[in-house]
Structure formats: C-alpha cells, structure tokens
CSV table of C-alpha atoms in Angstrom, one decimal:
chain,number,residue,atom,x,y,z
J,218,MET,CA,-2.5,7.3,25.1
J,219,LYS,CA,-4.3,8.7,22.1
J,220,LEU,CA,-2.7,11.2,19.8
J,221,ALA,CA,-3.9,13.3,16.9
J,222,SER,CA,-2.8,16.2,14.7
J,223,LEU,CA,-4.7,19.4,14.1
J,224,ASN,CA,-4.7,20.4,10.5
J,225,GLN,CA,-2.2,23.2,10.9
J,226,GLY,CA,0.9,23.3,8.7
J,227,ARG,CA,2.3,20.5,6.7
J,228,ASP,CA,3.0,18.3,9.6
J,229,GLY,CA,0.1,19.2,11.8
J,230,GLN,CA,0.0,20.3,15.5
J,231,LEU,CA,0.2,17.5,18.1
J,232,ILE,CA,-2.7,17.1,20.6
J,233,ILE,CA,-3.5,14.5,23.2
J,234,VAL,CA,-7.1,13.1,23.0
J,235,SER,CA,-9.1,11.6,25.9
J,236,LYS,CA,-10.0,7.9,25.9
J,237,ASP,CA,-13.7,8.8,25.1
J,238,LEU,CA,-12.6,11.1,22.2
J,239,ARG,CA,-14.5,14.0,23.8
J,240,LEU,CA,-11.7,16.3,24.9
J,241,ALA,CA,-8.2,17.2,23.8
J,242,VAL,CA,-5.3,19.3,25.0
J,243,HIS,CA,-2.3,20.8,23.1
J,244,ALA,CA,1.0,19.0,23.4
J,245,HIS,CA,3.2,21.5,21.6
J,246,ASP,CA,5.2,22.3,24.8
J,247,ILE,CA,6.3,18.7,24.7
J,248,ALA,CA,6.4,17.9,21.0
J,249,PRO,CA,5.2,20.3,18.3
J,250,THR,CA,4.3,17.4,15.9
J,251,LEU,CA,3.8,13.7,16.0
J,252,GLN,CA,6.9,13.2,13.8
J,253,PHE,CA,8.9,15.1,16.4
J,254,ALA,CA,7.5,12.9,19.1
J,255,LEU,CA,8.4,9.7,17.2
J,256,ASP,CA,11.9,11.1,16.5
J,257,ASN,CA,12.4,11.7,20.2
J,258,TRP,CA,10.1,9.0,21.7
J,259,ASP,CA,12.4,8.0,24.6
J,260,ILE,CA,12.6,11.6,25.7
J,261,VAL,CA,9.0,12.8,25.3
J,262,GLU,CA,6.9,9.7,25.9
J,263,SER,CA,6.8,10.0,29.7
J,264,ASP,CA,5.7,13.7,29.5
J,265,LEU,CA,3.1,12.8,26.9
J,266,GLN,CA,1.7,10.0,29.0
J,267,HIS,CA,1.6,12.3,32.1
J,268,LEU,CA,-0.4,14.9,30.1
J,269,SER,CA,-2.7,12.1,28.9
J,270,ARG,CA,-3.4,11.0,32.4
J,271,ASP,CA,-4.2,14.6,33.5
J,272,LEU,CA,-6.6,14.9,30.6
J,273,ASN,CA,-8.4,11.7,31.4
J,274,ASN,CA,-8.6,12.6,35.1
J,275,GLY,CA,-10.0,16.1,34.4
J,276,ASP,CA,-6.8,17.8,35.6
J,277,ALA,CA,-5.5,19.1,32.3
J,278,GLN,CA,-5.5,22.9,31.8
J,279,HIS,CA,-6.9,24.5,28.7
J,280,SER,CA,-8.6,21.3,27.4
J,281,PHE,CA,-11.0,21.7,24.5
J,282,SER,CA,-13.7,19.7,22.6
J,283,PHE,CA,-12.2,17.2,20.2
J,284,ASN,CA,-13.4,17.6,16.6
J,285,PRO,CA,-12.1,15.1,14.0
J,286,ASP,CA,-13.1,17.6,11.3
J,287,HIS,CA,-10.2,19.8,12.5
J,288,CYS,CA,-7.7,17.0,12.2
J,289,ALA,CA,-5.2,15.9,9.6
J,290,SER,CA,-4.1,12.3,9.5
J,291,PRO,CA,-2.0,11.7,12.7
J,292,LEU,CA,1.0,11.9,10.4
J,293,PRO,CA,-0.1,14.3,7.6
J,294,ARG,CA,3.0,13.0,5.7
J,295,ALA,CA,5.5,10.3,6.4
J,296,TYR,CA,8.9,9.3,5.4
J,297,GLN,CA,7.7,5.8,4.5
J,298,TRP,CA,4.3,4.1,4.0
J,299,ALA,CA,4.6,0.4,3.2
J,300,ASP,CA,1.4,-1.6,2.8
J,301,GLY,CA,1.2,-5.4,3.0
J,302,SER,CA,-1.4,-8.1,2.4
J,303,ALA,CA,-1.6,-9.9,5.7
J,304,TYR,CA,-5.0,-11.5,5.0
J,305,VAL,CA,-3.9,-14.1,2.4
J,306,ASN,CA,-7.4,-15.5,2.0
J,307,HIS,CA,-8.3,-12.1,0.4
J,308,VAL,CA,-5.5,-12.5,-2.1
J,309,GLU,CA,-6.5,-16.0,-2.8
J,310,LEU,CA,-10.1,-15.0,-3.5
J,311,VAL,CA,-9.2,-12.2,-5.9
J,312,ARG,CA,-6.8,-14.4,-7.9
J,313,LYS,CA,-9.3,-17.3,-7.9
J,314,ALA,CA,-12.0,-15.1,-9.4
J,315,ARG,CA,-9.8,-14.3,-12.4
J,316,GLY,CA,-8.7,-17.9,-12.8
J,317,ALA,CA,-5.2,-17.4,-11.5
J,318,GLU,CA,-3.4,-19.8,-9.2
J,319,MET,CA,-1.9,-18.4,-6.0
J,320,PRO,CA,1.8,-19.3,-5.4
J,321,GLU,CA,2.3,-21.3,-2.2
J,322,SER,CA,5.0,-18.8,-1.2
J,323,PHE,CA,2.3,-16.2,-0.5
J,324,TRP,CA,1.4,-18.1,2.7
J,325,THR,CA,5.0,-17.7,4.0
J,326,ASP,CA,6.4,-14.6,2.4
J,327,PRO,CA,4.3,-11.4,2.8
J,328,LEU,CA,3.3,-9.2,-0.1
J,329,MET,CA,4.4,-5.6,0.3
J,330,TYR,CA,4.4,-2.4,-1.8
J,331,GLN,CA,5.6,1.1,-1.0
J,332,GLY,CA,2.8,3.7,-1.4
J,333,MET,CA,2.5,7.5,-1.6
J,334,SER,CA,3.5,9.1,1.6
J,335,ASP,CA,4.3,12.7,0.9
J,336,ARG,CA,0.6,13.6,1.5
J,337,PHE,CA,-2.2,11.8,3.2
J,338,ILE,CA,-5.9,12.6,3.1
J,339,GLY,CA,-7.4,13.9,6.3
J,340,PRO,CA,-9.9,11.5,8.1
J,341,THR,CA,-13.0,13.5,7.1
J,342,GLN,CA,-11.5,15.0,4.0
J,343,ASP,CA,-13.1,14.3,0.6
J,344,ILE,CA,-11.6,11.6,-1.6
J,345,GLU,CA,-11.0,13.3,-5.0
J,346,ALA,CA,-10.9,11.4,-8.2
J,347,ALA,CA,-11.0,12.7,-11.8
J,348,ASP,CA,-12.9,9.8,-13.3
J,349,GLU,CA,-15.4,7.3,-11.9
J,350,ASN,CA,-14.3,4.8,-14.6
J,351,TRP,CA,-11.0,4.4,-12.8
J,352,GLY,CA,-12.8,2.0,-10.4
J,353,ILE,CA,-12.6,3.9,-7.1
J,354,ASP,CA,-12.5,1.5,-4.1
J,355,PHE,CA,-12.0,1.8,-0.4
J,356,GLU,CA,-9.8,-0.7,1.6
J,357,GLY,CA,-10.3,-0.9,5.4
J,358,GLU,CA,-7.0,-1.7,7.1
J,359,ILE,CA,-5.0,-1.4,10.3
J,360,ALA,CA,-1.5,0.1,10.5
J,361,ILE,CA,1.3,0.4,12.9
J,362,VAL,CA,3.7,3.3,13.3
J,363,THR,CA,7.3,2.6,14.3
J,364,ASP,CA,10.2,4.4,15.9
J,365,ASP,CA,13.7,3.9,14.4
J,366,VAL,CA,14.1,0.2,13.5
J,367,PRO,CA,17.4,-1.5,12.8
J,368,MET,CA,18.0,-3.5,9.6
J,369,GLY,CA,17.6,-7.3,10.2
J,370,LEU,CA,15.1,-6.9,13.0
J,371,ARG,CA,13.9,-10.2,14.5
J,372,THR,CA,10.2,-10.8,15.0
J,373,GLU,CA,10.7,-11.2,18.8
J,374,GLU,CA,12.2,-7.7,18.9
J,375,ALA,CA,9.3,-6.1,17.2
J,376,HIS,CA,7.4,-5.0,20.3
J,377,HIS,CA,10.2,-2.6,21.1
J,378,HIS,CA,9.5,-0.6,18.0
J,379,ILE,CA,5.7,-0.6,17.5
J,380,ARG,CA,4.7,2.8,18.9
J,381,LEU,CA,1.2,3.5,17.6
J,382,LEU,CA,-1.7,1.9,15.7
J,383,MET,CA,-4.2,3.6,13.3
J,384,LEU,CA,-7.0,2.6,10.9
J,385,VAL,CA,-6.5,3.1,7.2
J,386,ASN,CA,-8.5,3.7,4.1
J,387,ASP,CA,-6.1,2.6,1.4
J,388,VAL,CA,-7.9,4.2,-1.6
J,389,SER,CA,-7.4,2.1,-4.8
J,390,LEU,CA,-8.2,2.7,-8.4
J,391,ARG,CA,-9.1,-0.9,-9.4
J,392,ASN,CA,-9.5,-0.4,-13.2
J,393,LEU,CA,-5.9,1.0,-13.4
J,394,ILE,CA,-4.3,-1.8,-11.5
J,395,PRO,CA,-4.3,-4.6,-14.2
J,396,ASN,CA,-2.3,-2.6,-16.8
J,397,GLU,CA,0.2,-1.4,-14.1
J,398,LEU,CA,0.8,-4.9,-12.7
J,399,ALA,CA,1.2,-6.2,-16.3
J,400,LYS,CA,4.2,-3.9,-16.6
J,401,GLY,CA,5.9,-5.9,-13.8
J,402,PHE,CA,6.9,-2.8,-11.9
J,403,GLY,CA,4.1,-2.5,-9.3
J,404,PHE,CA,1.5,0.0,-8.3
J,405,PHE,CA,1.8,3.7,-8.9
J,406,GLN,CA,-1.1,5.6,-10.5
J,407,SER,CA,-3.6,3.0,-9.2
J,408,LYS,CA,-2.7,3.8,-5.5
J,409,PRO,CA,-3.3,7.5,-4.8
J,410,ALA,CA,-3.2,9.1,-1.3
J,411,SER,CA,-4.5,7.0,1.6
J,412,SER,CA,-6.2,8.3,4.7
J,413,PHE,CA,-5.9,7.4,8.4
J,414,SER,CA,-8.1,7.5,11.4
J,415,PRO,CA,-8.3,10.8,13.3
J,416,VAL,CA,-6.5,9.3,16.3
J,417,ALA,CA,-3.4,7.1,16.7
J,418,VAL,CA,-3.2,5.0,19.9
J,419,THR,CA,-0.4,3.4,21.8
J,420,PRO,CA,-0.8,-0.4,22.0
J,421,ASP,CA,-1.6,-0.3,25.7
J,422,GLU,CA,-4.9,1.5,24.9
J,423,LEU,CA,-6.1,-1.7,23.3
J,424,GLY,CA,-5.7,-3.6,26.6
J,425,ASP,CA,-6.4,-7.4,26.2
J,426,ALA,CA,-7.4,-6.8,22.5
J,427,TRP,CA,-3.7,-6.4,21.6
J,428,TYR,CA,-1.9,-9.7,21.7
J,429,ASP,CA,0.1,-11.8,19.3
J,430,PHE,CA,0.8,-8.5,17.5
J,431,LYS,CA,-2.8,-8.5,16.3
J,432,VAL,CA,-5.9,-6.3,17.1
J,433,HIS,CA,-8.7,-8.5,18.4
J,434,HIS,CA,-11.7,-6.3,17.4
J,435,ARG,CA,-14.0,-6.1,14.4
J,436,LEU,CA,-13.3,-3.4,11.7
J,437,ARG,CA,-16.6,-1.9,10.7
J,438,VAL,CA,-17.1,-0.4,7.2
J,439,HIS,CA,-20.3,1.5,6.3
J,440,LEU,CA,-21.1,2.5,2.7
J,441,ASN,CA,-23.7,5.3,2.4
J,442,ASP,CA,-24.8,4.6,6.0
J,443,THR,CA,-25.3,0.9,5.4
J,444,LEU,CA,-23.1,-1.7,7.1
J,445,PHE,CA,-20.9,-3.2,4.4
J,446,GLY,CA,-18.7,-5.4,6.4
J,447,GLN,CA,-17.4,-6.1,9.9
J,448,PRO,CA,-14.7,-8.8,9.8
J,449,HIS,CA,-12.7,-9.6,12.8
J,450,ALA,CA,-9.2,-8.1,12.4
J,451,ALA,CA,-7.3,-10.9,14.2
J,452,THR,CA,-9.1,-13.8,12.6
J,453,ASP,CA,-7.5,-15.1,9.4
J,454,MET,CA,-4.6,-12.6,9.7
J,455,THR,CA,-1.8,-14.8,8.2
J,456,PHE,CA,1.0,-12.4,9.0
J,457,ASN,CA,0.9,-10.4,12.3
J,458,PHE,CA,2.5,-7.0,12.6
J,459,ALA,CA,5.7,-8.5,14.0
J,460,ASN,CA,6.0,-10.6,10.8
J,461,LEU,CA,5.3,-7.5,8.6
J,462,LEU,CA,7.8,-5.4,10.5
J,463,GLN,CA,10.5,-8.0,10.2
J,464,HIS,CA,9.8,-8.3,6.5
J,465,VAL,CA,10.0,-4.6,5.8
J,466,ALA,CA,13.3,-4.3,7.8
J,467,LYS,CA,15.0,-7.3,6.3
J,468,THR,CA,17.3,-5.3,4.0
J,469,ARG,CA,17.0,-1.8,5.3
J,470,PRO,CA,16.7,0.2,8.5
J,471,LEU,CA,13.4,2.1,9.0
J,472,GLY,CA,13.2,5.7,10.1
J,473,ALA,CA,10.9,6.8,12.9
J,474,GLY,CA,7.4,7.4,11.6
J,475,THR,CA,7.4,4.5,9.2
J,476,ILE,CA,3.8,3.3,8.7
J,477,ILE,CA,3.1,-0.4,7.9
J,478,GLY,CA,-0.3,-1.4,6.8
J,479,SER,CA,-2.0,-4.8,7.2
J,480,GLY,CA,-3.8,-4.8,3.8
J,481,THR,CA,-7.5,-5.3,3.5
J,482,VAL,CA,-9.0,-6.9,6.6
J,483,SER,CA,-10.8,-10.1,5.5
J,484,ASN,CA,-12.4,-13.2,7.0
J,485,ARG,CA,-13.1,-16.6,5.4
J,486,ASP,CA,-16.5,-16.4,7.0
J,487,ARG,CA,-18.3,-14.3,4.4
J,488,ARG,CA,-21.2,-13.6,6.7
J,489,ASN,CA,-18.9,-10.9,8.2
J,490,GLY,CA,-18.9,-8.9,4.9
J,491,SER,CA,-16.0,-7.3,3.3
J,492,CYS,CA,-13.7,-4.2,3.8
J,493,CYS,CA,-13.4,-3.4,0.1
J,494,LEU,CA,-15.6,-3.5,-2.9
J,495,ALA,CA,-13.2,-5.6,-5.0
J,496,GLU,CA,-13.7,-8.5,-2.6
J,497,GLN,CA,-17.5,-8.3,-2.7
J,498,ARG,CA,-17.3,-8.1,-6.5
J,499,MET,CA,-15.1,-11.2,-6.7
J,500,LEU,CA,-17.5,-13.2,-4.5
J,501,GLU,CA,-20.3,-12.2,-6.9
J,502,MET,CA,-18.2,-13.2,-9.9
J,503,LEU,CA,-17.7,-16.6,-8.3
J,504,GLU,CA,-21.3,-17.1,-7.4
J,505,TYR,CA,-23.2,-15.5,-10.3
J,506,GLY,CA,-20.6,-15.2,-13.1
J,507,SER,CA,-20.7,-11.5,-13.1
J,508,THR,CA,-20.3,-8.5,-10.7
J,509,GLN,CA,-23.3,-6.7,-9.3
J,510,THR,CA,-21.8,-4.2,-6.9
J,511,PRO,CA,-20.5,-1.1,-8.6
J,512,PHE,CA,-17.3,0.8,-7.6
J,513,LEU,CA,-17.6,4.1,-5.8
J,514,ARG,CA,-19.5,6.9,-7.5
J,515,PHE,CA,-19.2,10.6,-6.8
J,516,GLY,CA,-21.3,11.4,-3.8
J,517,ASP,CA,-20.8,8.0,-2.1
J,518,ARG,CA,-19.7,8.1,1.5
J,519,VAL,CA,-17.4,5.6,3.3
J,520,ARG,CA,-17.0,5.3,7.1
J,521,ILE,CA,-14.4,3.0,8.7
J,522,GLU,CA,-14.3,2.6,12.5
J,523,MET,CA,-13.4,0.1,15.2
J,524,LEU,CA,-15.4,-0.2,18.5
J,525,ASP,CA,-14.2,-1.7,21.8
J,526,ASP,CA,-16.2,-4.2,23.8
J,527,GLU,CA,-18.3,-1.4,25.3
J,528,GLY,CA,-19.2,0.1,21.9
J,529,GLN,CA,-16.8,3.0,22.3
J,530,SER,CA,-14.9,4.2,19.2
J,531,ILE,CA,-11.2,3.5,19.7
J,532,PHE,CA,-9.6,5.5,16.9
J,533,GLY,CA,-12.4,7.8,15.8
J,534,ALA,CA,-13.9,7.3,12.3
J,535,ILE,CA,-12.6,7.8,8.9
J,536,ASP,CA,-15.6,9.4,7.3
J,537,GLN,CA,-15.2,10.5,3.7
J,538,GLN,CA,-17.2,11.4,0.6
J,539,VAL,CA,-16.0,10.7,-3.0
J,540,VAL,CA,-16.0,13.9,-5.1
J,541,LYS,CA,-15.0,14.8,-8.6
J,542,TYR,CA,-11.5,16.3,-8.7
J,543,GLN,CA,-11.5,19.8,-10.2
J,544,HIS,CA,-8.5,20.2,-12.6
J,545,LYS,CA,-7.1,23.3,-11.1
J,546,TYR,CA,-4.4,23.9,-13.6
J,547,LEU,CA,-6.7,23.0,-16.5
J,548,ALA,CA,-9.2,25.6,-15.3
J,549,GLU,CA,-6.5,28.2,-14.9
J,550,ASP,CA,-5.3,27.5,-18.5
J,551,LEU,CA,-8.9,27.9,-19.8
J,552,ASN,CA,-9.4,31.1,-17.9
J,553,HIS,CA,-6.1,32.4,-19.2
J,554,HIS,CA,-7.1,31.5,-22.8
J,555,ALA,CA,-10.5,33.2,-22.4
J,556,VAL,CA,-8.9,36.4,-21.1
J,557,HIS,CA,-6.4,36.7,-23.9
J,558,HIS,CA,-8.9,35.9,-26.7
J,559,GLN,CA,-11.9,38.0,-25.8
J,560,GLU,CA,-13.2,40.6,-28.2
J,561,PRO,CA,-11.4,44.0,-28.1
J,562,ASN,CA,-13.2,46.7,-26.1
J,563,PRO,CA,-14.8,49.1,-28.6
J,564,LYS,CA,-14.3,52.0,-26.2
C-alpha cells in the first residue's frame, strides 16, 4: 500500500496512491490524515488496504491523476523525528578527514539526534536558506514510521511496529555544525526542516527487497540532473531499522507517527558515489589535501529517488531547488519604516 498527503491543512489530506504512482484516490472516508490512520492503524488498515486493491485493479471510484507537486510530506508534521547514523563507515570517514579517531563504541551503540518535526518541507518544495555560507548540504536517507511503541522494545519485536517507509532529504548546514557540537549540546540551528518522499509505503510493497529490516535497493541522488551517487541501501548498514527502533525506545515509549531515519546512506565502495556533499568533500580532502566540491548554491537542484528492479520509482522523488530565504519580517519592518518616514504630502 502506498500513502500520500495532499497539501491541504497542517496535517494534509490522506490519499491512496497506485503502485505505478499514476493514480490516487481520496481516503478521507476511512482516515482524514495519515496521523489519524497511524493512531488507529488496527482499525483502519484493512479498509485502506481494500481501497488500495480497488485502485490498483481499476475498480476505485473517483480516482484522479497523482501529482507529487500537490503533496506535502506524508506526515507534514510529526510528534517525533529521530535521525540516526546507521552507516558507520560514513561517520568514520568524516572523522578521519579531520584527524579524529572514532570511538569503538560507535560500531555497537547507534548515534541518534532528535530533529525538527513541527514542520517538514514538501517533496517538491524549495529548500530555503538565508546564507550560502552556512554550507547547505543534502543527505539522502531512508526512514521508518512507527505505530505506538512500548518502552524497552526488543529488536525481535520491531516488525510489529514498523508501519511505513519513506525517503528523506535531511538538510544540513555544515558550516554551522562545528560550533554547535563544540558546545556539547548537539544539533539545532545546523539542522533545519527535513523533507520526505511524496509517498510512504508499507513494508510489503518492497517485496523481497525488505528483509533483515533493511531496504535492498540503491538510493539514487542527482545534483543538477547529474548522478551524484547511488549506494546500495542495505550494504554497509551497520544498524538495521530494528536496531535503531530498539535504541530509540530503550528509555521511552514512542507515539504513533514517530519517524526514525537511517542517516546518510553510504557504501565503502566509493565507485557508488555519495548521498551527501560532505562525504564527497571528505574523500577529496583525504586524496588531494583540499576540498573541490562546493556546498549547495542558490539555484541548485537535488533529486532523491529509489527504483525497483524494473526501474519503477517506489516512493516517488524528492525533487527540490535551493533558494534564498526572503526575510518576511525584516521586509515588513523596512516597509513600515518607509511608510512612516516618507516626506509629508504638500497638498
């Protein structure tokens, strides 16, 4: 089953999307929003699956063409967004480039931070940043969405609670990260709103590509229409999604709609390219002694997508342009100042 949210209201309007991403049908008679569906999954899942089968069989009434441009993120906002770093070779590389040893515990104890979740960027919505000098970067990831999860969950129980999977662009402001981490209190300003694929899918949609709590497909990232990387998402994934879910729920229960990210997908085989600019820059630093690839500039476009074995897009594409943020309140202040300080009318 494939689910999406039309960009209507703060929490969107739930729709079912066909397997080929061509058609959709409203699901509001069953669940008005995806959050409502996750809150009541045991009650509504059967009806949603039935509607999905009707849509794919051509029997759904009032179906319409699916357009990702009309979508918000599947969950336009969430009660919790926790992002990990399951590809430890990526962490090792970044630390090596700056001459820092990686603690051995990183191989056995996942890294995790809690990100901004009160608003996500839509899958084709612009990425706004006020300053290119912040070091704007994309990070191609995969995420799971849970139902209610009890505290102290065991890894072997995780499959009962993973309801959906999505792709992620975890936008990062690399040049703000060092000073934040130096404070010893984690990310904040350096991790603005993330974005997710237009469609979230139930694990069964992945077929044989979903096993060992990993997605066995390549994650493809294009920068300005040029393939930047296509690492295999299961290869070199040190912690699978069951491990990450168990880690997050160790000391707290999780509410339905919790999103848990994998961190940047990364392979040791560098021929597969990278899913973020920082990794490519670190490879350049190690090889040449300096970086050659710039961070994102205004006007750059990023596309993140995953294809199945037949070349069909599974989640739809995150396809976004980086634009300069217009300081709305600053502009209003300037306009207000101009109105109240203009020359008096001689008439």
